[in-house]
């Protein structure tokens, strides 16, 4: 296995009194898919936003390509080759598809002049690769269906993700066919040597593509398992919070015993 | 490229989806109205046309800058005060030392005043970004601050709030560039109109054809999303506040050369007139949608109504009633258009 492209050590993130992440360490290797799993509110999105330069870690260290780094903005992370599909997609509803696709990374032809023809063409091509045939690149993103919008965000990240691709629940709103396309994308990106972080609540999406599974629980790392170590049913059980369920049963018994 | 899910949209429908279309229609309606009502007052003439354009140009210059800022999701209520402030800065720097000024050569005075004015925009922008308060509140504060400074500093130094005599120090170049009158058909058109056209053309290209325009739309549409995909939102907004200050400076320079003087109270209420022109021009108050051409039409409508009322001899008191009415109508109409546009 090759060297870690991205690594965090002992990272914590506080929002006022809220502890969203505590002492989290994880890494991404090129040509590997890291699945990030955990309950709602476990801190997955906060973690990837920290990796993507949106949040600065409150504590801990961030290494990119072996040297300690601190991305001041998402722009710096993008320039380093880290592209992200955010859970809220980061799309501007009133803007057209092609304007959204290239927002923040506009191709220029002369001086500051935006190469609009190419932007439209690439948008159409990249969307077609996802199996989505866009009618009109000038259509405002706000008028697309939820899945179509998600596909634009994914196509954009795949197009710009040179070294690391981060996907926060990219398959949540997708049809079977488009979800399949996204999974194939993830595998393709991995085969090209890109390090992928994939967040999902669906074990049947995570298991086939993941190389290792990082489980986050209440802002802390609960475990990091290589695929060989966990059979799928065990993974499902952990994702459903097996231990939690037992505890819940225990508490219920206690509560009913008391009343 | 045929797709069974796309139907051919009619030209009319496609025009309707443009932000400036409502303002264009309103402009035509207002013109036809006065052309009929005020025909005997010579409304359809070179002289009246010149009067309208001369009125519209300074307002239009402000409106173009305010439009870019508003599309990016921010307000600048201090722009009128900055016009007064910039004019006084220029004249105070020119006024000789024995009269309480600085006695600088004109070019140096203009340059220094320009830098100071850009700093006012920088001040607004940084304050808005640092406090994360609505720019409405911050620039409402700076409306008073800059107006106050425009009155207080000259009064302290020269004991006056009007400073004249620009032409006494100008060797001719500044007046030629900003105050020349161009005669067409017996009417005198201000050179400011050309500045307005040039500024509007540049702003249109920036907005529609450059990556900065894409950032402006994105920032106004959803600042967080734009930041997450790498748009330098804070820098962009600060720069746009400086652009509105630059527009105010341009207007101040035009007035200083045309009228040979500066007055602490110049530009009063221009911030609202500019916002009216921009909103009548189809720009969304909450940002993310709009054009430069729309506010250009908006400024023309404003000036046309003003001039129309003057020449028909209707009591000028009615002007505000008309303008307010047009504003409300335009917003209702634009809202209707936008809903149609997003359904298409
Ligand atoms: N900006 C913020 N300010 C305060 N608290 C925050 C902020 N962002 C996240 N949190 C809190 O941090 C915790 C983790 O949130 P996060 O969005 O990372 O969860 P998640 O694992 O992505 O959940 P989901 O599966 O529902 O997407 C939550 O309790 C949330 O309320
Ligand atoms: Mg999340």
Coordinates of C-alpha atoms in Angstrom, one line a residue, chain A residues 25-192:
Chain A
X25 CA -7.4 10.4 14.0
X26 CA -7.9 8.9 10.5
X27 CA -6.1 8.8 7.2
X28 CA -6.8 8.4 3.5
X29 CA -4.5 6.5 1.2
X30 CA -4.4 7.0 -2.6
X31 CA -6.2 4.2 -4.5
X32 CA -8.3 3.4 -1.5
X33 CA -11.9 4.0 -0.5
X34 CA -12.4 5.0 3.2
X35 CA -16.0 4.6 4.2
X36 CA -17.1 6.9 7.1
X37 CA -20.0 5.5 8.9
X38 CA -22.0 6.6 11.9
X39 CA -25.3 7.7 13.3
X40 CA -27.0 11.0 12.6
X41 CA -25.2 13.7 14.5
X42 CA -22.1 11.5 15.0
X43 CA -19.9 14.2 13.4
X44 CA -19.3 12.8 10.0
X45 CA -20.1 16.0 8.1
X46 CA -18.1 18.1 10.6
X47 CA -15.2 15.8 10.1
X48 CA -15.2 16.0 6.3
X49 CA -15.7 19.8 6.4
X50 CA -12.6 19.9 8.5
X51 CA -10.8 17.9 5.9
X52 CA -12.1 20.2 3.2
X53 CA -11.0 23.4 4.7
X54 CA -14.4 24.7 5.7
X55 CA -13.7 24.3 9.4
X56 CA -10.4 24.8 11.1
X57 CA -9.7 22.1 13.7
X58 CA -9.9 23.4 17.3
X59 CA -7.2 20.9 18.2
X60 CA -5.0 18.4 16.5
X61 CA -2.9 18.1 13.4
X62 CA -3.6 17.9 9.7
X63 CA -1.1 16.3 7.3
X64 CA -1.5 16.5 3.5
X65 CA 1.0 14.5 1.4
X66 CA 3.1 14.0 4.4
X67 CA 3.6 17.6 5.6
X68 CA 1.6 19.4 8.2
X69 CA -0.9 21.8 6.7
X70 CA -3.7 24.1 7.7
X71 CA -6.1 24.9 4.9
X72 CA -7.4 28.5 5.5
X73 CA -10.3 28.1 3.1
X74 CA -12.0 25.5 0.9
X75 CA -10.3 27.2 -2.0
X76 CA -6.9 26.1 -0.7
X77 CA -8.1 22.5 -0.2
X78 CA -9.5 22.5 -3.7
X79 CA -6.2 23.8 -5.1
X80 CA -4.4 21.0 -3.3
X81 CA -6.8 18.6 -5.1
X82 CA -9.4 17.8 -2.5
X83 CA -12.9 18.0 -3.9
X84 CA -16.0 17.6 -1.8
X85 CA -19.7 16.8 -2.3
X86 CA -21.3 18.4 0.7
X87 CA -24.4 16.9 2.2
X88 CA -26.3 20.1 1.4
X89 CA -24.7 20.0 -2.0
X90 CA -23.4 23.6 -2.1
X91 CA -25.5 24.5 -5.1
X92 CA -27.0 27.9 -5.9
X93 CA -30.7 27.3 -6.9
X94 CA -31.1 30.5 -8.9
X95 CA -28.0 29.8 -11.0
X96 CA -27.8 27.7 -14.1
X97 CA -26.3 24.2 -14.2
X98 CA -23.1 25.2 -16.0
X99 CA -22.6 28.3 -13.7
X100 CA -23.0 26.0 -10.7
X101 CA -20.7 23.4 -12.1
X102 CA -17.8 25.7 -12.5
X103 CA -18.5 28.1 -9.6
X104 CA -15.2 28.8 -7.9
X105 CA -13.2 27.0 -10.5
X106 CA -14.1 28.8 -13.7
X107 CA -12.1 28.0 -16.9
X108 CA -10.8 31.2 -18.4
X109 CA -9.9 31.9 -22.0
X110 CA -8.4 35.4 -22.1
X111 CA -7.7 37.3 -19.0
X112 CA -10.7 37.1 -16.7
X113 CA -13.0 36.0 -19.5
X114 CA -15.0 32.9 -18.5
X115 CA -14.8 30.2 -21.2
X116 CA -18.6 29.8 -21.4
X117 CA -18.8 27.5 -24.4
X118 CA -16.4 25.0 -22.9
X119 CA -18.1 25.3 -19.5
X120 CA -21.5 24.3 -21.1
X121 CA -20.0 21.6 -23.2
X122 CA -18.1 20.0 -20.3
X123 CA -21.2 20.2 -18.0
X124 CA -23.3 18.4 -20.6
X125 CA -20.6 15.7 -21.1
X126 CA -19.9 15.1 -17.5
X127 CA -23.6 14.8 -16.7
X128 CA -24.1 12.5 -19.7
X129 CA -21.4 10.3 -18.2
X130 CA -23.5 10.0 -15.1
X131 CA -26.4 8.8 -17.2
X132 CA -28.2 12.1 -16.9
X133 CA -29.0 13.8 -20.1
X134 CA -29.5 17.5 -19.2
X135 CA -32.1 19.2 -21.3
X136 CA -30.6 22.7 -21.1
X137 CA -27.4 23.7 -19.3
X138 CA -29.1 27.1 -18.8
X139 CA -31.8 25.6 -16.6
X140 CA -31.6 27.0 -13.0
X141 CA -30.4 24.3 -10.6
X142 CA -33.4 25.1 -8.4
X143 CA -35.7 23.6 -11.0
X144 CA -33.9 20.2 -11.2
X145 CA -35.1 17.2 -9.3
X146 CA -33.3 16.4 -6.0
X147 CA -31.4 13.5 -7.6
X148 CA -30.4 15.5 -10.6
X149 CA -29.1 18.2 -8.3
X150 CA -27.1 15.6 -6.4
X151 CA -25.7 14.3 -9.6
X152 CA -24.5 17.8 -10.7
X153 CA -22.7 18.1 -7.3
X154 CA -21.1 14.7 -7.7
X155 CA -20.1 15.2 -11.4
X156 CA -18.5 18.5 -10.3
X157 CA -16.5 16.9 -7.5
X158 CA -15.4 14.0 -9.7
X159 CA -14.3 16.4 -12.4
X160 CA -12.2 18.6 -10.0
X161 CA -11.1 16.0 -7.4
X162 CA -7.5 15.5 -8.5
X163 CA -6.2 13.7 -5.5
X164 CA -8.9 13.3 -2.9
X165 CA -12.6 12.9 -3.4
X166 CA -15.0 13.4 -0.4
X167 CA -18.6 12.4 -0.8
X168 CA -21.0 13.1 2.0
X169 CA -24.1 10.9 1.5
X170 CA -24.0 11.2 -2.3
X171 CA -26.5 8.4 -2.9
X172 CA -29.1 9.6 -0.5
X173 CA -31.5 11.0 -3.1
X174 CA -30.5 8.8 -6.1
X175 CA -32.4 6.3 -8.1
X176 CA -31.0 2.7 -8.3
X177 CA -29.4 3.4 -11.6
X178 CA -27.8 6.7 -10.6
X179 CA -26.6 5.3 -7.3
X180 CA -25.0 2.5 -9.3
X181 CA -23.3 5.1 -11.4
X182 CA -21.9 6.8 -8.3
X183 CA -20.6 3.6 -6.9
X184 CA -18.9 2.9 -10.2
X185 CA -17.4 6.4 -10.1
X186 CA -16.0 5.7 -6.7
X187 CA -14.4 2.5 -7.9
X188 CA -13.1 4.3 -11.0
X189 CA -11.6 7.1 -9.0
X190 CA -10.0 4.6 -6.7
X191 CA -8.5 2.8 -9.7
X192 CA -7.1 6.0 -10.9

